[in-house]
Structures are given as structure tokens and as C-alpha cells.
Amino acid sequence: EIYMIGIEGIIGVGKSTLIDEAKKEGINAIDMEEFGPEKEDRVKKLNELIVGLNDELVIFGGADIGGSFPEDFKKILLLPKKDVYMSRFKERDSGNSEKAEQSQKGEEIYDWFVEAENSGERHYDLVVENEGSPKETLENILKALSSVDEKPRT
């Protein structure tokens, strides 16, 4: 059986870093952001990729396709505490004017994700407060997958 994981999170939360860590660990992990800036292109590519999968575990990550992950995916939201996120976001964006523009909206985007998760507008099987290293975050996700029905926070 194929176990597919869809990771979503706010801009700059560490999705790509987590995907890179999974690849280092030998896991088939795909950063959907590599398939272009348009959500429609990413979703189309996601649907193409899942047809030919034969790995036991595949992790997909993308900023804006979480609502488009198929039903059989385990959906994970990366969401550190707000102060940790804002600190990372500002650090990531220093010296990059395009990203600095995004960071002005960081707090608003963060609040939207929290509200969407709390209200049930977006359903996640697991919410991960990724405040440790990428390796620790990946380990926490893999450990927690056995109890995703309980919707734990790690």
C-alpha cells in the first residue's frame, strides 16, 4: 500500500527544507513549488505524479495546494508558534525585497491558517509545530503518523 503525505504551511515555514531532509533520508519527497508559481500547474502535476507511484511512502509539499491534496493523502500542516514563525520569516526575508514584501503579510497569513484549521475550513490529519531541526520535525511526523486519527499536535 502506498502512503502519501501532503504537507502544507505558510510561506517560509520550512516545507522545502523538510522535503530536502526527507530526500536525504531516502524518502521519495517532492517539492511541488518546483513546478511553477501557479497553483493550477502544481495541482495538475500532483495529479500526474500520483498515478505512477509505487513507493511505500511519498511526501509532497506545497504552499498553496493543501486544499487540493486527494482524500487518501494524510494532510499535515506545519505551523510553529507565531513568534517563532515571525522571527524565521523576517530572518529569511532580510535583504530580499520580493520576500520582504511577502513578510508584511506574514502575520495575516499566519492568522488565516490558524483560523482555517480551528474552524475546520481546512482539515489536517496532523498539525506540527515545527520548532526543532528539520530532522527532528521529520522524525516527529513519521512517529505521529500511526495515530493520525487522533489529530495530535507535536
PDB file of C-alpha atoms in Angstrom:
ATOM      1  CA  GLU A   1       0.000   0.000   0.000  1.00  0.00           C
ATOM      2  CA  ILE A   2       1.185   3.500  -0.856  1.00  0.00           C
ATOM      3  CA  TYR A   3       1.203   6.008   1.974  1.00  0.00           C
ATOM      4  CA  MET A   4       1.003   9.569   0.640  1.00  0.00           C
ATOM      5  CA  ILE A   5       1.580  12.627   2.789  1.00  0.00           C
ATOM      6  CA  GLY A   6       0.698  16.170   1.786  1.00  0.00           C
ATOM      7  CA  ILE A   7       2.485  18.908   3.683  1.00  0.00           C
ATOM      8  CA  GLU A   8       1.128  22.426   3.648  1.00  0.00           C
ATOM      9  CA  GLY A   9       2.145  25.511   5.516  1.00  0.00           C
ATOM     10  CA  ILE A  10       2.593  29.214   5.393  1.00  0.00           C
ATOM     11  CA  ILE A  11       5.195  30.863   3.195  1.00  0.00           C
ATOM     12  CA  GLY A  12       8.617  30.412   4.791  1.00  0.00           C
ATOM     13  CA  VAL A  13       7.539  27.814   7.355  1.00  0.00           C
ATOM     14  CA  GLY A  14      10.063  25.196   6.201  1.00  0.00           C
ATOM     15  CA  LYS A  15       8.207  22.949   3.730  1.00  0.00           C
ATOM     16  CA  SER A  16      11.050  22.887   1.197  1.00  0.00           C
ATOM     17  CA  THR A  17      13.623  22.356   3.952  1.00  0.00           C
ATOM     18  CA  LEU A  18      11.578  19.433   5.287  1.00  0.00           C
ATOM     19  CA  ILE A  19      11.270  17.955   1.790  1.00  0.00           C
ATOM     20  CA  ASP A  20      15.065  18.224   1.379  1.00  0.00           C
ATOM     21  CA  GLU A  21      15.555  16.463   4.724  1.00  0.00           C
ATOM     22  CA  ALA A  22      13.206  13.639   3.677  1.00  0.00           C
ATOM     23  CA  LYS A  23      15.186  13.194   0.452  1.00  0.00           C
ATOM     24  CA  LYS A  24      18.421  12.935   2.497  1.00  0.00           C
ATOM     25  CA  GLU A  25      16.740  10.155   4.489  1.00  0.00           C
ATOM     26  CA  GLY A  26      15.931   8.263   1.267  1.00  0.00           C
ATOM     27  CA  ILE A  27      12.224   9.096   1.212  1.00  0.00           C
ATOM     28  CA  ASN A  28      10.556   9.925  -2.092  1.00  0.00           C
ATOM     29  CA  ALA A  29       9.760  13.583  -1.396  1.00  0.00           C
ATOM     30  CA  ILE A  30       8.543  16.133  -3.921  1.00  0.00           C
ATOM     31  CA  ASP A  31       8.552  19.905  -3.530  1.00  0.00           C
ATOM     32  CA  MET A  32       5.528  20.978  -5.551  1.00  0.00           C
ATOM     33  CA  GLU A  33       6.838  24.547  -5.677  1.00  0.00           C
ATOM     34  CA  GLU A  34       9.408  23.337  -8.217  1.00  0.00           C
ATOM     35  CA  PHE A  35       6.560  23.008 -10.743  1.00  0.00           C
ATOM     36  CA  GLY A  36       5.911  26.707 -11.109  1.00  0.00           C
ATOM     37  CA  PRO A  37       4.264  29.584  -9.308  1.00  0.00           C
ATOM     38  CA  GLU A  38       0.684  28.866 -10.407  1.00  0.00           C
ATOM     39  CA  LYS A  39      -1.495  26.677  -8.193  1.00  0.00           C
ATOM     40  CA  GLU A  40      -3.239  25.148 -11.229  1.00  0.00           C
ATOM     41  CA  ASP A  41       0.103  23.959 -12.649  1.00  0.00           C
ATOM     42  CA  ARG A  42       1.116  22.433  -9.325  1.00  0.00           C
ATOM     43  CA  VAL A  43      -2.198  20.631  -8.842  1.00  0.00           C
ATOM     44  CA  LYS A  44      -2.069  19.280 -12.403  1.00  0.00           C
ATOM     45  CA  LYS A  45       1.469  17.983 -11.813  1.00  0.00           C
ATOM     46  CA  LEU A  46       0.443  16.480  -8.462  1.00  0.00           C
ATOM     47  CA  ASN A  47      -2.355  14.535 -10.142  1.00  0.00           C
ATOM     48  CA  GLU A  48       0.035  13.328 -12.866  1.00  0.00           C
ATOM     49  CA  LEU A  49       2.642  12.214 -10.337  1.00  0.00           C
ATOM     50  CA  ILE A  50       0.359  10.185  -8.092  1.00  0.00           C
ATOM     51  CA  VAL A  51      -0.779   7.969 -10.985  1.00  0.00           C
ATOM     52  CA  GLY A  52       2.612   6.296 -11.385  1.00  0.00           C
ATOM     53  CA  LEU A  53       3.672   5.956  -7.769  1.00  0.00           C
ATOM     54  CA  ASN A  54       4.972   2.677  -6.453  1.00  0.00           C
ATOM     55  CA  ASP A  55       6.926   3.751  -3.367  1.00  0.00           C
ATOM     56  CA  GLU A  56       5.574   2.832   0.049  1.00  0.00           C
ATOM     57  CA  LEU A  57       5.926   6.398   1.342  1.00  0.00           C
ATOM     58  CA  VAL A  58       5.784   9.615  -0.660  1.00  0.00           C
ATOM     59  CA  ILE A  59       5.802  13.126   0.762  1.00  0.00           C
ATOM     60  CA  PHE A  60       4.526  16.105  -1.216  1.00  0.00           C
ATOM     61  CA  GLY A  61       4.959  19.674  -0.014  1.00  0.00           C
ATOM     62  CA  GLY A  62       3.435  22.895  -1.303  1.00  0.00           C
ATOM     63  CA  ALA A  63       2.401  26.301  -0.035  1.00  0.00           C
ATOM     64  CA  ASP A  64      -0.955  26.625  -1.694  1.00  0.00           C
ATOM     65  CA  ILE A  65      -2.145  23.190  -2.742  1.00  0.00           C
ATOM     66  CA  GLY A  66      -3.207  21.764   0.609  1.00  0.00           C
ATOM     67  CA  GLY A  67      -6.879  22.030  -0.217  1.00  0.00           C
ATOM     68  CA  SER A  68      -6.150  20.108  -3.420  1.00  0.00           C
ATOM     69  CA  PHE A  69      -4.486  17.049  -1.903  1.00  0.00           C
ATOM     70  CA  PRO A  70      -6.542  13.929  -2.700  1.00  0.00           C
ATOM     71  CA  GLU A  71      -8.720  12.397   0.023  1.00  0.00           C
ATOM     72  CA  ASP A  72      -6.401   9.437   0.589  1.00  0.00           C
ATOM     73  CA  PHE A  73      -3.468  11.697   1.496  1.00  0.00           C
ATOM     74  CA  LYS A  74      -2.509  12.249   5.127  1.00  0.00           C
ATOM     75  CA  LYS A  75      -2.610  16.032   5.340  1.00  0.00           C
ATOM     76  CA  ILE A  76      -0.118  17.799   7.564  1.00  0.00           C
ATOM     77  CA  LEU A  77       0.068  21.463   8.459  1.00  0.00           C
ATOM     78  CA  LEU A  78       3.435  22.882   9.511  1.00  0.00           C
ATOM     79  CA  LEU A  79       2.620  25.661  11.950  1.00  0.00           C
ATOM     80  CA  PRO A  80       5.156  26.788  14.542  1.00  0.00           C
ATOM     81  CA  LYS A  81       4.184  29.164  17.321  1.00  0.00           C
ATOM     82  CA  LYS A  82       3.518  32.637  15.965  1.00  0.00           C
ATOM     83  CA  ASP A  83       6.583  34.322  17.498  1.00  0.00           C
ATOM     84  CA  VAL A  84       8.878  31.588  16.147  1.00  0.00           C
ATOM     85  CA  TYR A  85       7.303  31.878  12.696  1.00  0.00           C
ATOM     86  CA  MET A  86       7.532  35.669  12.550  1.00  0.00           C
ATOM     87  CA  SER A  87      11.179  35.532  13.647  1.00  0.00           C
ATOM     88  CA  ARG A  88      12.040  32.936  10.967  1.00  0.00           C
ATOM     89  CA  PHE A  89      10.060  34.807   8.354  1.00  0.00           C
ATOM     90  CA  LYS A  90      11.884  38.098   8.975  1.00  0.00           C
ATOM     91  CA  GLU A  91      15.270  36.365   9.069  1.00  0.00           C
ATOM     92  CA  ARG A  92      14.562  34.565   5.795  1.00  0.00           C
ATOM     93  CA  ASP A  93      13.466  37.738   4.055  1.00  0.00           C
ATOM     94  CA  SER A  94      16.172  40.161   5.121  1.00  0.00           C
ATOM     95  CA  GLY A  95      17.947  41.530   2.068  1.00  0.00           C
ATOM     96  CA  ASN A  96      15.379  40.190  -0.410  1.00  0.00           C
ATOM     97  CA  SER A  97      12.914  42.893  -1.423  1.00  0.00           C
ATOM     98  CA  GLU A  98      10.408  40.485  -3.021  1.00  0.00           C
ATOM     99  CA  LYS A  99      10.321  38.270   0.047  1.00  0.00           C
ATOM    100  CA  ALA A 100      10.301  41.290   2.376  1.00  0.00           C
ATOM    101  CA  GLU A 101       7.082  42.339   0.654  1.00  0.00           C
ATOM    102  CA  GLN A 102       5.603  38.915   1.474  1.00  0.00           C
ATOM    103  CA  SER A 103       6.672  39.192   5.100  1.00  0.00           C
ATOM    104  CA  GLN A 104       4.476  42.247   5.551  1.00  0.00           C
ATOM    105  CA  LYS A 105       1.552  39.864   5.088  1.00  0.00           C
ATOM    106  CA  GLY A 106       3.103  37.107   7.202  1.00  0.00           C
ATOM    107  CA  GLU A 107       1.087  37.753  10.332  1.00  0.00           C
ATOM    108  CA  GLU A 108      -2.173  37.979   8.375  1.00  0.00           C
ATOM    109  CA  ILE A 109      -1.404  34.727   6.535  1.00  0.00           C
ATOM    110  CA  TYR A 110      -0.466  33.004   9.790  1.00  0.00           C
ATOM    111  CA  ASP A 111      -3.760  34.043  11.393  1.00  0.00           C
ATOM    112  CA  TRP A 112      -5.695  32.750   8.358  1.00  0.00           C
ATOM    113  CA  PHE A 113      -4.086  29.292   8.628  1.00  0.00           C
ATOM    114  CA  VAL A 114      -4.820  29.107  12.362  1.00  0.00           C
ATOM    115  CA  GLU A 115      -8.451  30.113  11.798  1.00  0.00           C
ATOM    116  CA  ALA A 116      -8.861  27.713   8.838  1.00  0.00           C
ATOM    117  CA  GLU A 117      -7.512  24.833  10.916  1.00  0.00           C
ATOM    118  CA  ASN A 118      -9.517  25.709  14.033  1.00  0.00           C
ATOM    119  CA  SER A 119     -12.785  26.265  12.160  1.00  0.00           C
ATOM    120  CA  GLY A 120     -12.500  23.093  10.080  1.00  0.00           C
ATOM    121  CA  GLU A 121     -12.374  25.063   6.822  1.00  0.00           C
ATOM    122  CA  ARG A 122      -9.206  23.114   6.146  1.00  0.00           C
ATOM    123  CA  HIS A 123      -8.854  19.624   7.574  1.00  0.00           C
ATOM    124  CA  TYR A 124      -5.459  18.358   8.645  1.00  0.00           C
ATOM    125  CA  ASP A 125      -4.691  14.925   9.996  1.00  0.00           C
ATOM    126  CA  LEU A 126      -1.732  16.337  11.876  1.00  0.00           C
ATOM    127  CA  VAL A 127      -0.605  19.817  12.915  1.00  0.00           C
ATOM    128  CA  VAL A 128       3.134  20.024  13.564  1.00  0.00           C
ATOM    129  CA  GLU A 129       4.662  22.892  15.492  1.00  0.00           C
ATOM    130  CA  ASN A 130       7.986  22.582  13.683  1.00  0.00           C
ATOM    131  CA  GLU A 131      10.269  24.366  16.098  1.00  0.00           C
ATOM    132  CA  GLY A 132      13.147  21.901  16.101  1.00  0.00           C
ATOM    133  CA  SER A 133      15.542  20.963  13.346  1.00  0.00           C
ATOM    134  CA  PRO A 134      14.218  19.656  10.010  1.00  0.00           C
ATOM    135  CA  LYS A 135      15.411  16.176  11.004  1.00  0.00           C
ATOM    136  CA  GLU A 136      13.505  16.358  14.318  1.00  0.00           C
ATOM    137  CA  THR A 137      10.389  17.622  12.538  1.00  0.00           C
ATOM    138  CA  LEU A 138      10.529  14.755  10.023  1.00  0.00           C
ATOM    139  CA  GLU A 139      11.021  12.221  12.821  1.00  0.00           C
ATOM    140  CA  ASN A 140       8.055  13.682  14.728  1.00  0.00           C
ATOM    141  CA  ILE A 141       5.843  13.446  11.645  1.00  0.00           C
ATOM    142  CA  LEU A 142       6.809   9.847  10.905  1.00  0.00           C
ATOM    143  CA  LYS A 143       6.274   8.825  14.556  1.00  0.00           C
ATOM    144  CA  ALA A 144       2.895  10.545  14.748  1.00  0.00           C
ATOM    145  CA  LEU A 145       1.503   9.008  11.567  1.00  0.00           C
ATOM    146  CA  SER A 146       0.477   5.873  13.395  1.00  0.00           C
ATOM    147  CA  SER A 147      -2.050   7.916  15.389  1.00  0.00           C
ATOM    148  CA  VAL A 148      -3.218  10.500  12.835  1.00  0.00           C
ATOM    149  CA  ASP A 149      -6.848   9.681  13.556  1.00  0.00           C
ATOM    150  CA  GLU A 150      -6.409  11.394  16.930  1.00  0.00           C
ATOM    151  CA  LYS A 151      -5.151  14.617  15.231  1.00  0.00           C
ATOM    152  CA  PRO A 152      -2.200  15.158  17.583  1.00  0.00           C
ATOM    153  CA  ARG A 153      -0.166  18.355  17.868  1.00  0.00           C
ATOM    154  CA  THR A 154       3.559  17.666  18.054  1.00  0.00           C
TER     155      THR A 154
END
